[in-house]
C-alpha atoms as an extended CHARMM CRD file, in Angstrom:
* protein
*
       155  EXT
         1         1  MET       CA             17.7830000000      -47.7340000000      -41.4970000000  PROA      1               0.0000000000
         2         2  THR       CA             14.3020000000      -47.3130000000      -40.0510000000  PROA      2               0.0000000000
         3         3  GLU       CA             11.7780000000      -50.0990000000      -39.6830000000  PROA      3               0.0000000000
         4         4  SER       CA              8.7380000000      -49.9000000000      -41.9390000000  PROA      4               0.0000000000
         5         5  ASN       CA              5.2150000000      -51.0790000000      -41.2060000000  PROA      5               0.0000000000
         6         6  GLU       CA              4.4080000000      -51.2580000000      -44.9160000000  PROA      6               0.0000000000
         7         7  ALA       CA              3.2820000000      -54.5670000000      -46.3670000000  PROA      7               0.0000000000
         8         8  PRO       CA              5.8490000000      -56.2550000000      -48.6010000000  PROA      8               0.0000000000
         9         9  PRO       CA              5.4050000000      -55.7090000000      -52.3240000000  PROA      9               0.0000000000
        10        10  PHE       CA              3.2260000000      -58.2900000000      -54.0570000000  PROA      10              0.0000000000
        11        11  VAL       CA              6.2460000000      -59.5580000000      -56.0370000000  PROA      11              0.0000000000
        12        12  ASP       CA              7.9150000000      -60.5760000000      -52.7700000000  PROA      12              0.0000000000
        13        13  ILE       CA              4.7250000000      -62.1960000000      -51.4850000000  PROA      13              0.0000000000
        14        14  ILE       CA              4.1960000000      -64.2140000000      -54.6780000000  PROA      14              0.0000000000
        15        15  ASN       CA              7.8180000000      -65.3020000000      -54.9660000000  PROA      15              0.0000000000
        16        16  GLY       CA              8.0550000000      -66.1340000000      -51.2770000000  PROA      16              0.0000000000
        17        17  ALA       CA              4.9500000000      -68.2830000000      -51.3610000000  PROA      17              0.0000000000
        18        18  MET       CA              5.5550000000      -70.0200000000      -54.6940000000  PROA      18              0.0000000000
        19        19  GLU       CA              8.0100000000      -72.5460000000      -53.2390000000  PROA      19              0.0000000000
        20        20  PHE       CA              5.3230000000      -73.8200000000      -50.8720000000  PROA      20              0.0000000000
        21        21  THR       CA              2.1410000000      -73.3430000000      -52.9070000000  PROA      21              0.0000000000
        22        22  ILE       CA              3.4150000000      -74.3930000000      -56.3540000000  PROA      22              0.0000000000
        23        23  PRO       CA              6.7180000000      -76.2520000000      -55.8220000000  PROA      23              0.0000000000
        24        24  ALA       CA              6.9470000000      -77.3830000000      -59.4610000000  PROA      24              0.0000000000
        25        25  ALA       CA              6.8090000000      -73.7730000000      -60.6930000000  PROA      25              0.0000000000
        26        26  ALA       CA              9.4620000000      -72.7250000000      -58.1850000000  PROA      26              0.0000000000
        27        27  LYS       CA             11.7350000000      -75.5620000000      -59.3520000000  PROA      27              0.0000000000
        28        28  MET       CA             11.3370000000      -74.3240000000      -62.9450000000  PROA      28              0.0000000000
        29        29  GLY       CA             12.5200000000      -70.8880000000      -61.8190000000  PROA      29              0.0000000000
        30        30  VAL       CA              9.2030000000      -69.1110000000      -62.4210000000  PROA      30              0.0000000000
        31        31  GLN       CA              9.4290000000      -65.6810000000      -60.8060000000  PROA      31              0.0000000000
        32        32  ALA       CA              6.9730000000      -62.8310000000      -60.4610000000  PROA      32              0.0000000000
        33        33  VAL       CA              8.6520000000      -59.6440000000      -61.6930000000  PROA      33              0.0000000000
        34        34  GLU       CA              5.7650000000      -57.1610000000      -61.5550000000  PROA      34              0.0000000000
        35        35  VAL       CA              2.5160000000      -57.5680000000      -59.6310000000  PROA      35              0.0000000000
        36        36  ARG       CA             -0.0570000000      -54.9200000000      -58.7990000000  PROA      36              0.0000000000
        37        37  ARG       CA             -3.8250000000      -54.6070000000      -58.7500000000  PROA      37              0.0000000000
        38        38  GLY       CA             -5.0600000000      -55.9510000000      -62.0780000000  PROA      38              0.0000000000
        39        39  PHE       CA             -1.6240000000      -56.7360000000      -63.5500000000  PROA      39              0.0000000000
        40        40  ALA       CA              1.0340000000      -59.4100000000      -63.2600000000  PROA      40              0.0000000000
        41        41  ALA       CA              4.1730000000      -60.3960000000      -65.1380000000  PROA      41              0.0000000000
        42        42  THR       CA              6.2970000000      -63.4850000000      -64.6030000000  PROA      42              0.0000000000
        43        43  THR       CA              9.4790000000      -64.8520000000      -66.0990000000  PROA      43              0.0000000000
        44        44  VAL       CA             11.1680000000      -68.2150000000      -66.4240000000  PROA      44              0.0000000000
        45        45  PRO       CA             14.6890000000      -69.0300000000      -67.6610000000  PROA      45              0.0000000000
        46        46  ILE       CA             15.4480000000      -71.3350000000      -70.5520000000  PROA      46              0.0000000000
        47        47  GLU       CA             18.2770000000      -72.8530000000      -68.5220000000  PROA      47              0.0000000000
        48        48  GLY       CA             17.0470000000      -76.1180000000      -67.0380000000  PROA      48              0.0000000000
        49        49  ASN       CA             13.7560000000      -75.8820000000      -68.9210000000  PROA      49              0.0000000000
        50        50  GLY       CA             14.7490000000      -77.0080000000      -72.3980000000  PROA      50              0.0000000000
        51        51  ASN       CA             13.3650000000      -79.9380000000      -74.3080000000  PROA      51              0.0000000000
        52        52  HSD       CA             14.8100000000      -82.4590000000      -76.7560000000  PROA      52              0.0000000000
        53        53  PHE       CA             15.3010000000      -79.8780000000      -79.5200000000  PROA      53              0.0000000000
        54        54  GLY       CA             16.6830000000      -76.9530000000      -77.5430000000  PROA      54              0.0000000000
        55        55  VAL       CA             13.6500000000      -74.7580000000      -76.8550000000  PROA      55              0.0000000000
        56        56  ILE       CA             11.6190000000      -74.2170000000      -73.6980000000  PROA      56              0.0000000000
        57        57  TYR       CA              9.4140000000      -77.1930000000      -72.8720000000  PROA      57              0.0000000000
        58        58  ALA       CA              5.6930000000      -76.5880000000      -73.5340000000  PROA      58              0.0000000000
        59        59  GLY       CA              4.7060000000      -77.2920000000      -69.9100000000  PROA      59              0.0000000000
        60        60  VAL       CA              7.0330000000      -74.5490000000      -68.7090000000  PROA      60              0.0000000000
        61        61  LEU       CA              5.4060000000      -72.0260000000      -71.0670000000  PROA      61              0.0000000000
        62        62  PHE       CA              2.0060000000      -73.1500000000      -69.7840000000  PROA      62              0.0000000000
        63        63  THR       CA              3.1020000000      -72.6930000000      -66.1620000000  PROA      63              0.0000000000
        64        64  VAL       CA              4.6730000000      -69.2370000000      -66.5120000000  PROA      64              0.0000000000
        65        65  ALA       CA              1.3530000000      -68.0170000000      -67.9510000000  PROA      65              0.0000000000
        66        66  GLU       CA             -1.0170000000      -69.9970000000      -65.7030000000  PROA      66              0.0000000000
        67        67  VAL       CA              0.3350000000      -68.5470000000      -62.4320000000  PROA      67              0.0000000000
        68        68  LEU       CA             -0.6680000000      -65.0380000000      -63.5350000000  PROA      68              0.0000000000
        69        69  GLY       CA             -4.2950000000      -65.5950000000      -62.5320000000  PROA      69              0.0000000000
        70        70  GLY       CA             -3.3270000000      -66.3270000000      -58.9450000000  PROA      70              0.0000000000
        71        71  ALA       CA             -0.8780000000      -63.4280000000      -58.7990000000  PROA      71              0.0000000000
        72        72  ILE       CA             -3.4860000000      -60.9620000000      -60.0490000000  PROA      72              0.0000000000
        73        73  ALA       CA             -6.0790000000      -62.3400000000      -57.6210000000  PROA      73              0.0000000000
        74        74  ILE       CA             -3.6960000000      -62.0010000000      -54.6740000000  PROA      74              0.0000000000
        75        75  ALA       CA             -2.8850000000      -58.4060000000      -55.6290000000  PROA      75              0.0000000000
        76        76  SER       CA             -6.4920000000      -57.4590000000      -56.3380000000  PROA      76              0.0000000000
        77        77  PHE       CA             -8.6980000000      -59.1610000000      -53.7530000000  PROA      77              0.0000000000
        78        78  ASP       CA             -8.8000000000      -59.7340000000      -49.9900000000  PROA      78              0.0000000000
        79        79  THR       CA             -6.6960000000      -62.8590000000      -49.4080000000  PROA      79              0.0000000000
        80        80  SER       CA             -8.1110000000      -63.2670000000      -45.9200000000  PROA      80              0.0000000000
        81        81  ALA       CA            -11.5420000000      -63.7900000000      -47.5020000000  PROA      81              0.0000000000
        82        82  TYR       CA            -10.8470000000      -65.3800000000      -50.9230000000  PROA      82              0.0000000000
        83        83  TYR       CA             -8.4500000000      -67.7760000000      -52.5860000000  PROA      83              0.0000000000
        84        84  PRO       CA             -7.8160000000      -68.1220000000      -56.3390000000  PROA      84              0.0000000000
        85        85  LEU       CA             -8.0420000000      -71.2250000000      -58.4760000000  PROA      85              0.0000000000
        86        86  VAL       CA             -7.8090000000      -72.0410000000      -62.1570000000  PROA      86              0.0000000000
        87        87  LYS       CA            -10.7400000000      -73.8160000000      -63.7940000000  PROA      87              0.0000000000
        88        88  GLU       CA             -9.5240000000      -74.0290000000      -67.3860000000  PROA      88              0.0000000000
        89        89  LEU       CA             -6.5780000000      -72.8920000000      -69.4670000000  PROA      89              0.0000000000
        90        90  THR       CA             -5.8780000000      -73.1770000000      -73.1780000000  PROA      90              0.0000000000
        91        91  ILE       CA             -2.6000000000      -72.3320000000      -74.8200000000  PROA      91              0.0000000000
        92        92  LYS       CA             -1.5930000000      -71.6180000000      -78.3950000000  PROA      92              0.0000000000
        93        93  PHE       CA              2.1040000000      -71.9230000000      -79.1770000000  PROA      93              0.0000000000
        94        94  THR       CA              3.0860000000      -69.4370000000      -81.8650000000  PROA      94              0.0000000000
        95        95  ARG       CA              6.8410000000      -70.0160000000      -82.1960000000  PROA      95              0.0000000000
        96        96  PRO       CA              9.6130000000      -71.8720000000      -80.3520000000  PROA      96              0.0000000000
        97        97  ALA       CA             11.0600000000      -70.0900000000      -77.3080000000  PROA      97              0.0000000000
        98        98  LYS       CA             14.8520000000      -70.1390000000      -77.5040000000  PROA      98              0.0000000000
        99        99  THR       CA             15.4640000000      -67.6250000000      -74.6770000000  PROA      99              0.0000000000
       100       100  ASP       CA             14.1260000000      -66.7770000000      -71.2420000000  PROA      100             0.0000000000
       101       101  VAL       CA             10.4690000000      -65.7470000000      -71.4860000000  PROA      101             0.0000000000
       102       102  ARG       CA              8.0960000000      -63.2720000000      -69.8760000000  PROA      102             0.0000000000
       103       103  ALA       CA              4.3410000000      -63.7400000000      -69.4760000000  PROA      103             0.0000000000
       104       104  GLN       CA              1.9390000000      -60.9550000000      -68.6230000000  PROA      104             0.0000000000
       105       105  ALA       CA             -1.7690000000      -60.3400000000      -68.2470000000  PROA      105             0.0000000000
       106       106  GLN       CA             -4.0810000000      -57.5530000000      -67.1730000000  PROA      106             0.0000000000
       107       107  VAL       CA             -7.6330000000      -57.1680000000      -65.8200000000  PROA      107             0.0000000000
       108       108  SER       CA             -9.4580000000      -53.8390000000      -66.0300000000  PROA      108             0.0000000000
       109       109  ASP       CA            -10.6340000000      -51.9700000000      -62.9330000000  PROA      109             0.0000000000
       110       110  ASP       CA            -14.2560000000      -52.4050000000      -64.0470000000  PROA      110             0.0000000000
       111       111  GLU       CA            -13.7950000000      -56.1710000000      -64.3300000000  PROA      111             0.0000000000
       112       112  LEU       CA            -12.0830000000      -56.3010000000      -60.9260000000  PROA      112             0.0000000000
       113       113  ASP       CA            -15.0500000000      -54.4660000000      -59.4190000000  PROA      113             0.0000000000
       114       114  ARG       CA            -17.4690000000      -56.9060000000      -61.0750000000  PROA      114             0.0000000000
       115       115  ILE       CA            -15.5170000000      -59.8930000000      -59.7280000000  PROA      115             0.0000000000
       116       116  ALA       CA            -15.3810000000      -58.4540000000      -56.2000000000  PROA      116             0.0000000000
       117       117  ASN       CA            -19.1010000000      -57.6480000000      -56.1730000000  PROA      117             0.0000000000
       118       118  GLU       CA            -20.0770000000      -61.0780000000      -57.4680000000  PROA      118             0.0000000000
       119       119  ALA       CA            -17.7880000000      -62.8440000000      -54.9830000000  PROA      119             0.0000000000
       120       120  ALA       CA            -19.2410000000      -60.8050000000      -52.1160000000  PROA      120             0.0000000000
       121       121  GLU       CA            -22.7620000000      -61.7430000000      -53.2180000000  PROA      121             0.0000000000
       122       122  LYS       CA            -22.2780000000      -65.3930000000      -54.2280000000  PROA      122             0.0000000000
       123       123  GLY       CA            -19.1250000000      -66.4760000000      -52.3970000000  PROA      123             0.0000000000
       124       124  LYS       CA            -17.2650000000      -66.9580000000      -55.6620000000  PROA      124             0.0000000000
       125       125  ALA       CA            -16.7260000000      -65.3170000000      -59.0260000000  PROA      125             0.0000000000
       126       126  ASP       CA            -15.2530000000      -66.4870000000      -62.3240000000  PROA      126             0.0000000000
       127       127  PHE       CA            -13.0550000000      -64.3250000000      -64.5060000000  PROA      127             0.0000000000
       128       128  GLU       CA            -11.2580000000      -64.7540000000      -67.8020000000  PROA      128             0.0000000000
       129       129  LEU       CA             -7.6480000000      -63.8410000000      -68.3020000000  PROA      129             0.0000000000
       130       130  GLU       CA             -5.6780000000      -63.6820000000      -71.5210000000  PROA      130             0.0000000000
       131       131  ALA       CA             -1.9050000000      -63.8080000000      -71.2630000000  PROA      131             0.0000000000
       132       132  VAL       CA              0.9070000000      -63.2630000000      -73.7240000000  PROA      132             0.0000000000
       133       133  VAL       CA              4.2690000000      -65.0260000000      -73.4180000000  PROA      133             0.0000000000
       134       134  THR       CA              7.1910000000      -63.3460000000      -75.1680000000  PROA      134             0.0000000000
       135       135  ASP       CA             10.8530000000      -64.1920000000      -75.6970000000  PROA      135             0.0000000000
       136       136  ALA       CA             13.8380000000      -61.9370000000      -74.9950000000  PROA      136             0.0000000000
       137       137  SER       CA             13.3570000000      -60.0790000000      -78.2900000000  PROA      137             0.0000000000
       138       138  GLY       CA              9.6800000000      -59.3840000000      -77.5410000000  PROA      138             0.0000000000
       139       139  GLU       CA              8.3310000000      -61.9230000000      -80.0310000000  PROA      139             0.0000000000
       140       140  THR       CA              5.1870000000      -63.7380000000      -78.9330000000  PROA      140             0.0000000000
       141       141  VAL       CA              5.8630000000      -67.4410000000      -78.3270000000  PROA      141             0.0000000000
       142       142  ALA       CA              2.4990000000      -68.3800000000      -76.7910000000  PROA      142             0.0000000000
       143       143  VAL       CA             -0.8750000000      -66.9730000000      -75.8230000000  PROA      143             0.0000000000
       144       144  THR       CA             -3.2280000000      -68.3580000000      -73.2070000000  PROA      144             0.0000000000
       145       145  LYS       CA             -6.8430000000      -67.9180000000      -72.2820000000  PROA      145             0.0000000000
       146       146  GLY       CA             -7.7880000000      -68.9780000000      -68.7940000000  PROA      146             0.0000000000
       147       147  LEU       CA            -10.9060000000      -69.2560000000      -66.7010000000  PROA      147             0.0000000000
       148       148  TYR       CA            -10.0860000000      -68.4940000000      -63.0860000000  PROA      148             0.0000000000
       149       149  GLN       CA            -12.1570000000      -68.1020000000      -59.9600000000  PROA      149             0.0000000000
       150       150  ILE       CA            -11.8860000000      -66.4700000000      -56.5900000000  PROA      150             0.0000000000
       151       151  ARG       CA            -13.7420000000      -68.4110000000      -53.9170000000  PROA      151             0.0000000000
       152       152  ALA       CA            -14.6080000000      -67.4810000000      -50.3600000000  PROA      152             0.0000000000
       153       153  ILE       CA            -12.5420000000      -69.2760000000      -47.7450000000  PROA      153             0.0000000000
       154       154  GLY       CA            -14.6550000000      -71.7720000000      -45.8760000000  PROA      154             0.0000000000
       155       155  ARG       CA            -17.3190000000      -72.1420000000      -48.5500000000  PROA      155             0.0000000000
C-alpha cells in the first residue's frame, strides 16, 4: 500500500472531530455519512435515542439536522480562516420516527459564492439552510430551517 498525501474525506474529518466539538451529538451516535461542497447528510440510530413512547426523542432529531450547517461550512469554506456557528433553528415534526433517521441539506454553488464573498468583505456571512429528516422508509419525520453563519477567526 502506498502512502497518500490527499486530505482525508470530509466525512472522516467531521466524524473525527464530533467527539471533541459536539460531545452530546457523538454520544447520540450522530454520524456524517456524506459531506462535500454544498451538501451534507447525517444519520442517527434509534437505539439509545428513544423516548417514553418508543420513537426518537425530539432533541435527537433536532441535533441530527442542526449539525448539517457546520458540516457544509467545513466542506465549503476555508477552515483556517472561518468557523461556523448556528444562530437560529426551527423544527417542524411531521411524524414519529420509529427507525434510524437520515438528515440532509444542500446549498447551491451561487449561494456558496455569495457567502464566501460576503465573509471576505465583512468578516462574517449569514446563510439559511433547510434540512429534511427521513426515516428508514424515506418518509419525512421532520424539517428544519436554520440561520447559520461563518465568521472569520480572530474577529
